[in-house]
CSV table of C-alpha atoms in Angstrom, one decimal:
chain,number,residue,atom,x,y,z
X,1,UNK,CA,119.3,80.2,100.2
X,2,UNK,CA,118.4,76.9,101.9
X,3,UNK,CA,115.2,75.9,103.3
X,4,UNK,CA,114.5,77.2,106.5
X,5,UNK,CA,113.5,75.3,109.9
X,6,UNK,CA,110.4,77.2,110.5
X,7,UNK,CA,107.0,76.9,109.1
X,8,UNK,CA,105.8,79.3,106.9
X,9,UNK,CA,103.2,81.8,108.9
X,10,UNK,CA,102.5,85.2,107.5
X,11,UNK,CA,101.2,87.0,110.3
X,12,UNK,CA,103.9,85.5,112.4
X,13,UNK,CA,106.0,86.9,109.7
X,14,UNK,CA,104.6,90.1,109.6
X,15,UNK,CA,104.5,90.9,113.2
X,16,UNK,CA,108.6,90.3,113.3
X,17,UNK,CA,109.1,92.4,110.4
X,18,UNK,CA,107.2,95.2,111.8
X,19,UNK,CA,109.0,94.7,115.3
X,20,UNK,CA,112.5,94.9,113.5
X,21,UNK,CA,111.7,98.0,111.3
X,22,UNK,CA,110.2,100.0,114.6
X,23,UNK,CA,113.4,99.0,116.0
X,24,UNK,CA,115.4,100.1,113.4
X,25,UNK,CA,113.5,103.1,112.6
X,26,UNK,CA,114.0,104.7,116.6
X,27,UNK,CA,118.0,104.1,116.1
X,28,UNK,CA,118.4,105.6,112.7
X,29,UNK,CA,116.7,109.2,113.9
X,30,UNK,CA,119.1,108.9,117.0
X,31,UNK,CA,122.4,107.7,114.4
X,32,UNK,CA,121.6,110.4,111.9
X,33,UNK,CA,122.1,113.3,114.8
X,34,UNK,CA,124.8,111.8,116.1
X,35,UNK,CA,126.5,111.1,112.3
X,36,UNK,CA,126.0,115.3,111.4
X,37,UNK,CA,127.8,116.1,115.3
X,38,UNK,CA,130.5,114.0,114.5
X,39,UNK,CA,131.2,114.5,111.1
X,40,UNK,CA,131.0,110.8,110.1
X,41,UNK,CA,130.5,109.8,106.6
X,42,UNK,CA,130.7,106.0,107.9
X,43,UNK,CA,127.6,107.2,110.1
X,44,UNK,CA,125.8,108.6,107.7
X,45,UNK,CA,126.5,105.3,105.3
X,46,UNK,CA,124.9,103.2,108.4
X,47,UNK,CA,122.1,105.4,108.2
X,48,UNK,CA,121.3,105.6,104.9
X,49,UNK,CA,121.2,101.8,105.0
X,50,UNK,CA,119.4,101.7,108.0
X,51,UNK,CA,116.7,103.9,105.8
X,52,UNK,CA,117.1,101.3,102.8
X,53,UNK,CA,116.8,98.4,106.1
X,54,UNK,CA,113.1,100.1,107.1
X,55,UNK,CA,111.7,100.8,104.0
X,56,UNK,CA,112.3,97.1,102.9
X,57,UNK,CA,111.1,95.3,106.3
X,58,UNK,CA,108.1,98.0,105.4
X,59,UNK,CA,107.5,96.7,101.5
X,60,UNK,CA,108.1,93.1,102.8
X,61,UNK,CA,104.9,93.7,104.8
X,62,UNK,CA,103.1,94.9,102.6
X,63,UNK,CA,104.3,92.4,99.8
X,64,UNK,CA,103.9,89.5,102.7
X,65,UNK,CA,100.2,90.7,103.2
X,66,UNK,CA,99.0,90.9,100.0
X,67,UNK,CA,100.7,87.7,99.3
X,68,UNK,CA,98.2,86.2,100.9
X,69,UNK,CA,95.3,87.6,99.1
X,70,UNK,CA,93.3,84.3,97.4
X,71,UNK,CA,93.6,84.3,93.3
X,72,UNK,CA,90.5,86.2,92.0
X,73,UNK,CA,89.6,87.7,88.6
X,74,UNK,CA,92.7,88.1,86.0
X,75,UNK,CA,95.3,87.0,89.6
X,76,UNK,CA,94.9,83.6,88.4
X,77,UNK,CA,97.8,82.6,90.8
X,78,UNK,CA,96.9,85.3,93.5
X,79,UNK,CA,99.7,88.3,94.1
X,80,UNK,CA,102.6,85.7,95.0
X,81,UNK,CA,105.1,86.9,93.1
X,82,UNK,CA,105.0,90.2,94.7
X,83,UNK,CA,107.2,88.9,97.4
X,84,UNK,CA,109.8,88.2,94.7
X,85,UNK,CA,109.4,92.0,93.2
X,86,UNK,CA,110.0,93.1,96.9
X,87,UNK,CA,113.3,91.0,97.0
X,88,UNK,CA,114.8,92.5,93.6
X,89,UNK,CA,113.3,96.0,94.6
X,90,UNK,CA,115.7,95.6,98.0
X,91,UNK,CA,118.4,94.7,95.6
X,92,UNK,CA,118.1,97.5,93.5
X,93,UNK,CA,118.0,100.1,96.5
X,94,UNK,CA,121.0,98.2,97.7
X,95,UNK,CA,122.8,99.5,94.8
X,96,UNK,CA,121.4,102.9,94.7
X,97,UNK,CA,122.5,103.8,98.4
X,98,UNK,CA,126.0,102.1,97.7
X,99,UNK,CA,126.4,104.2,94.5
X,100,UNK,CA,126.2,107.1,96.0
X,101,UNK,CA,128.1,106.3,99.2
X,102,UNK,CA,130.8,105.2,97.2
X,103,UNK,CA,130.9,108.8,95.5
X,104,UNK,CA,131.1,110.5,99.0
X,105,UNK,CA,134.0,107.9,99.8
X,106,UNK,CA,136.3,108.0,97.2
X,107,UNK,CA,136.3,111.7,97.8
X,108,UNK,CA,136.7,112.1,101.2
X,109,UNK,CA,139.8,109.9,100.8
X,110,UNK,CA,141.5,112.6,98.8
X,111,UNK,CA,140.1,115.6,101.2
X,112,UNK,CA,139.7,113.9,104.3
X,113,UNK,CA,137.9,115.7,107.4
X,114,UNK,CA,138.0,115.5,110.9
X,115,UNK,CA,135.3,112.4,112.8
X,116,UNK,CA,135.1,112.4,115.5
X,117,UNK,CA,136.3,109.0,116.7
X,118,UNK,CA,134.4,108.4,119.8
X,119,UNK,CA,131.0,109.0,119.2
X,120,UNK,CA,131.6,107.4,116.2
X,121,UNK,CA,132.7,103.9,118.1
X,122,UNK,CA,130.0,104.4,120.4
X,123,UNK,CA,127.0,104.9,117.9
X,124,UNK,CA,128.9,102.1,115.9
X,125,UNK,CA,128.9,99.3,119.0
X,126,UNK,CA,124.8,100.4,119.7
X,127,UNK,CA,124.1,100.0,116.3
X,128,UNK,CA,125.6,96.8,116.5
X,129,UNK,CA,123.6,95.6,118.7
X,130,UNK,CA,120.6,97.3,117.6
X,131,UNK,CA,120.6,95.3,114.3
X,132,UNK,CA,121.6,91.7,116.0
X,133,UNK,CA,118.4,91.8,117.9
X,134,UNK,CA,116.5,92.7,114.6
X,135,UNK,CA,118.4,89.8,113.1
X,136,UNK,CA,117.3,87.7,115.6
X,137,UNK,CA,113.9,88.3,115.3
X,138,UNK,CA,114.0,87.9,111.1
X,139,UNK,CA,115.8,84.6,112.4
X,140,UNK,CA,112.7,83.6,113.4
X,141,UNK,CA,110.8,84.2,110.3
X,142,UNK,CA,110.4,81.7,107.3
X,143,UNK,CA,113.4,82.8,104.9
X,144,UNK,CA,112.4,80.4,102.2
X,145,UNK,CA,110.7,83.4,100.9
X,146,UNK,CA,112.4,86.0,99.0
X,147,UNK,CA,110.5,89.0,100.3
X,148,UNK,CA,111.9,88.1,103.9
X,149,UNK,CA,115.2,87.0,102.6
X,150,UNK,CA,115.7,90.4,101.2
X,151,UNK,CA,115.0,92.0,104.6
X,152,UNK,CA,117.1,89.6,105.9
X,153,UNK,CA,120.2,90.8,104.1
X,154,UNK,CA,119.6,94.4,104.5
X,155,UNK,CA,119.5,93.8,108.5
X,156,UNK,CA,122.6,91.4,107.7
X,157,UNK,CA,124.4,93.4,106.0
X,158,UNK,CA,123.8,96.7,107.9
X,159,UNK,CA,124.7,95.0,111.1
X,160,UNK,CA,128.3,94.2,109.5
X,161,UNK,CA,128.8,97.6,108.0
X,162,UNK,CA,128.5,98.8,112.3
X,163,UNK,CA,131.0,96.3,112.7
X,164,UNK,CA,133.3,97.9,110.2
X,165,UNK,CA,132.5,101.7,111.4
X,166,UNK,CA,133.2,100.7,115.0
X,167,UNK,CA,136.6,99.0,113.6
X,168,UNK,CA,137.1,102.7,111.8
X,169,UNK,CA,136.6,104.8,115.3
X,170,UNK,CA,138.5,103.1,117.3
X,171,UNK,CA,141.2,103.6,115.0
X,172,UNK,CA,140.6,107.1,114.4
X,173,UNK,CA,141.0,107.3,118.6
X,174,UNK,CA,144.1,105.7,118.5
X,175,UNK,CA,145.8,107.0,115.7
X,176,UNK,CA,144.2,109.9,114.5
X,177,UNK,CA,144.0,108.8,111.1
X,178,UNK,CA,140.9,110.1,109.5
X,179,UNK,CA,140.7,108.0,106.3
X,180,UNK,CA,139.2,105.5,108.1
X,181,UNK,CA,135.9,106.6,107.9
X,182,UNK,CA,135.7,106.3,104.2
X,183,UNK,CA,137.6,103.3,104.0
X,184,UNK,CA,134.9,101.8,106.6
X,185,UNK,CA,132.0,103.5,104.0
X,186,UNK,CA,133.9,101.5,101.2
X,187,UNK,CA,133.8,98.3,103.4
X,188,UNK,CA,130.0,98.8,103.6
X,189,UNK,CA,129.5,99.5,100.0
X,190,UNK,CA,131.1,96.5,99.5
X,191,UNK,CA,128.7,94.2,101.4
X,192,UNK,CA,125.8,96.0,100.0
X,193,UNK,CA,127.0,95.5,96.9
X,194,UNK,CA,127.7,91.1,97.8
X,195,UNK,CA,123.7,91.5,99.1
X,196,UNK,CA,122.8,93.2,96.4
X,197,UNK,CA,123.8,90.8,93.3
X,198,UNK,CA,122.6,87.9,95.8
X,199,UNK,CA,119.0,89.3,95.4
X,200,UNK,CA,119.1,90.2,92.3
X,201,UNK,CA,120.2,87.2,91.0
X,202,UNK,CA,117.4,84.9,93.3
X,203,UNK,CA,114.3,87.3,92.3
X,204,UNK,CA,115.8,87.4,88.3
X,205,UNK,CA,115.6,83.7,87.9
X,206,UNK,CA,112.1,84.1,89.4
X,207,UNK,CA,110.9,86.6,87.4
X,208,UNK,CA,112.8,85.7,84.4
X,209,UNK,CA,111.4,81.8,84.9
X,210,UNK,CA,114.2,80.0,84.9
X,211,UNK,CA,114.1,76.6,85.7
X,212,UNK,CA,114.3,76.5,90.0
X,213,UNK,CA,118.1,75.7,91.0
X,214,UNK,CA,117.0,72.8,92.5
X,215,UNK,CA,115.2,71.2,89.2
X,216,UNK,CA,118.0,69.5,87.0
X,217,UNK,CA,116.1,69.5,83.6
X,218,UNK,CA,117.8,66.5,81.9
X,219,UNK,CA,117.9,64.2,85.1
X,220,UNK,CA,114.1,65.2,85.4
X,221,UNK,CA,113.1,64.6,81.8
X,222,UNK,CA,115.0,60.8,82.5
X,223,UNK,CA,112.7,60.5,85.6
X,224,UNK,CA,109.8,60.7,83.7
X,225,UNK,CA,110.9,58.6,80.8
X,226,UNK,CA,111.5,55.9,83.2
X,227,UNK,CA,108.1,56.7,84.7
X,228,UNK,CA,106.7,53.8,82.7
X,229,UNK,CA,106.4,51.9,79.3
X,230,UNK,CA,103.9,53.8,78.1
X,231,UNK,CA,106.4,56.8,78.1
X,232,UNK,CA,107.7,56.9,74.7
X,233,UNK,CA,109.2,60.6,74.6
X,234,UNK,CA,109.4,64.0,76.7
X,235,UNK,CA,109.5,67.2,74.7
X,236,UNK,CA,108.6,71.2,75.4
X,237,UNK,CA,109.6,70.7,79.0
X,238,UNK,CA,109.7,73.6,81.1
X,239,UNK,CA,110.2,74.5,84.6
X,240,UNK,CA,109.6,77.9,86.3
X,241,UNK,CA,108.9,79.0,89.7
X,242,UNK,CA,105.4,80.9,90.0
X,243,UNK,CA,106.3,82.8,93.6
X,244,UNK,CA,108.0,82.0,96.6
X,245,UNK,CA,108.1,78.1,97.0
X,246,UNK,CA,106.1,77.7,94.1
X,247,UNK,CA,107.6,75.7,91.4
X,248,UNK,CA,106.0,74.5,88.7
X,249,UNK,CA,106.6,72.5,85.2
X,250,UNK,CA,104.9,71.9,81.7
X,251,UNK,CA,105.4,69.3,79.3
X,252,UNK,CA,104.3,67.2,76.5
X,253,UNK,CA,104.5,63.5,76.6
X,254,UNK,CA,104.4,61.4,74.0
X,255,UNK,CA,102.4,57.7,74.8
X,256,UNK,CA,102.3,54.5,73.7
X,257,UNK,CA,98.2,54.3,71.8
X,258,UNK,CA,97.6,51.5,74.2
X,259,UNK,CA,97.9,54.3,77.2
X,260,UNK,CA,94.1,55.7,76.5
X,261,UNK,CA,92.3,51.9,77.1
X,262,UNK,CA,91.3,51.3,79.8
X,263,UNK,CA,92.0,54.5,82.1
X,264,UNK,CA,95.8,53.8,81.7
X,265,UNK,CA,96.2,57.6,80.8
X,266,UNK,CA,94.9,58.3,84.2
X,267,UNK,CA,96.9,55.9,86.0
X,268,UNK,CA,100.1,57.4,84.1
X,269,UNK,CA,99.3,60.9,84.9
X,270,UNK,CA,99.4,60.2,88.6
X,271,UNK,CA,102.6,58.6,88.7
X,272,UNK,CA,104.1,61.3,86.4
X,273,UNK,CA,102.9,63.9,89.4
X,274,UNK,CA,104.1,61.4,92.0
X,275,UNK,CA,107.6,61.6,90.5
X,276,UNK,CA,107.6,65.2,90.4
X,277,UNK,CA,106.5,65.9,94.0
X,278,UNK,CA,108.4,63.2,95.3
X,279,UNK,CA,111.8,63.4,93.1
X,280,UNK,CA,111.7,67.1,92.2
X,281,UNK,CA,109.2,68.6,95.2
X,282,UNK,CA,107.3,70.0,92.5
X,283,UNK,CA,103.1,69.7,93.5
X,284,UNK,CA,102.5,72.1,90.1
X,285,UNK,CA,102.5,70.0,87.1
X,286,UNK,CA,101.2,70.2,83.5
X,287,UNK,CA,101.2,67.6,81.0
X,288,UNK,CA,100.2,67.3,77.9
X,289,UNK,CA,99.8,63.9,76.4
């Protein structure tokens, strides 16, 4: 995930996320009638996703507001990284809702029924374009952060699973062959599945503090033995990421003894933090010399 254009503003933020999931929510109540007339598993995929797509634009709010709650009491960094367990909570559901999809799929290719291929293409091509406009308006939100990343890819990857159903319906109109349906639901477990690990693998190096993929340990430990003479050695370094663009690093450096005359220690410490945020664009720094 690369840095977005946009500033970062959570109401902004919120506002679109709650104007995607209303969106979303008044298509899935129309999809799910049409999915049980027409006997469409693909359908029924969509809008079980579409359920999954709500309920994370939803848990992003909330996660977004709280977010911005100030640090208070035992919250000595705030509620943050709450963003981050509403990205790997969207990835988890992602798998869930493909799990069991995938169940339905497999066996409806052995006892196939009869969709009905129209309504199915036509439910498919609104949905479409149901989910690009809510895409477009998460475009417009800061997707540095996790928590909206993950709602991103839900309204992402739902809009391409429409795409695939809509593929599945017009062949079942041309050709009359039925399997398509749960081939298109297999095609949409798929990208849940892509979405999925994506998320889960952003939010666990988060929450597992890794280093941040954009902080090379060794080249950064070299940065800051070339700092200055009074650098003699860089040991316990680490580097974690606190919440969404919030990284942060620890370390003890060992000085020459002529570094604590004369406020050199001082002078040191700022240009150690100086190489961080301008080398490493890392403002959150601990060092121990």
């Amino acid at each position: 995930m690369g840095p977005h254009s946009h500033e970062s503003n959570p109401d902004r933020d919120v506002r679109l996320l709650l104007a995607a999931a209303g969106l979303l929510l008044l298509f899935m109540a129309a999809e799910i009638g049409v999915a049980v007339a027409a006997s469409s598993l693909a359908l029924l995929a969509d809008a079980g996703h579409m359920l999954t797509d709500v309920l994370a634009l939803l848990m992003a709010v909330a996660a977004a507001r709280l977010a911005q709650r100030p640090a208070s009491g035992v919250w000595t960094f705030g509620l943050g990284r709450l963003e981050v367990l509403s990205a790997a909570v969207n990835g988890v559901t992602l798998l869930v809702v493909a799990a069991v999809v995938a169940v339905e799929a497999i066996r409806r290719l052995f006892h196939p029924l009869d969709v009905g291929g129209t309504p199915m293409a036509i439910t498919a091509a609104a949905g479409l374009g149901v989910n690009l406009v809510a895409t477009l308006l998460l475009s417009r939100a800061d997707r540095r952060s996790l928590n909206i990343a993950g709602a991103f890819a839900h309204v992402m990857t739902d809009a391409a699973a429409f795409a695939a159903t809509g593929v599945a319906g017009v062949i079942i109109i041309g050709t009359g062959w039925h399997r398509a349906d749960p081939i298109a639901s297999l095609v949409v477990v798929a990208l849940m599945l892509v979405a999925s690990a994506k998320l889960l693998r952003h939010s666990g190096v988060v929450l597992l503090e890794a280093a941040p993929e954009h902080v090379d340990l060794i080249v950064l430990r070299e940065h800051l033995l070339e700092t200055g003479d009074e650098v003699l050695d860089v040991h316990d370094l680490h580097a974690w990421t606190v919440g969404t663009g919030l990284p942060a690093v620890s370390a003890h450096v060992v000085v020459a003894d002529r570094c604590f005359e004369d406020g050199k220690a001082a002078r040191l410490l700022d240009e150690l933090q100086s190489c961080l945020a301008g080398h490493f664009d890392v403002e959150n720094s601990i060092f121990q010399f």
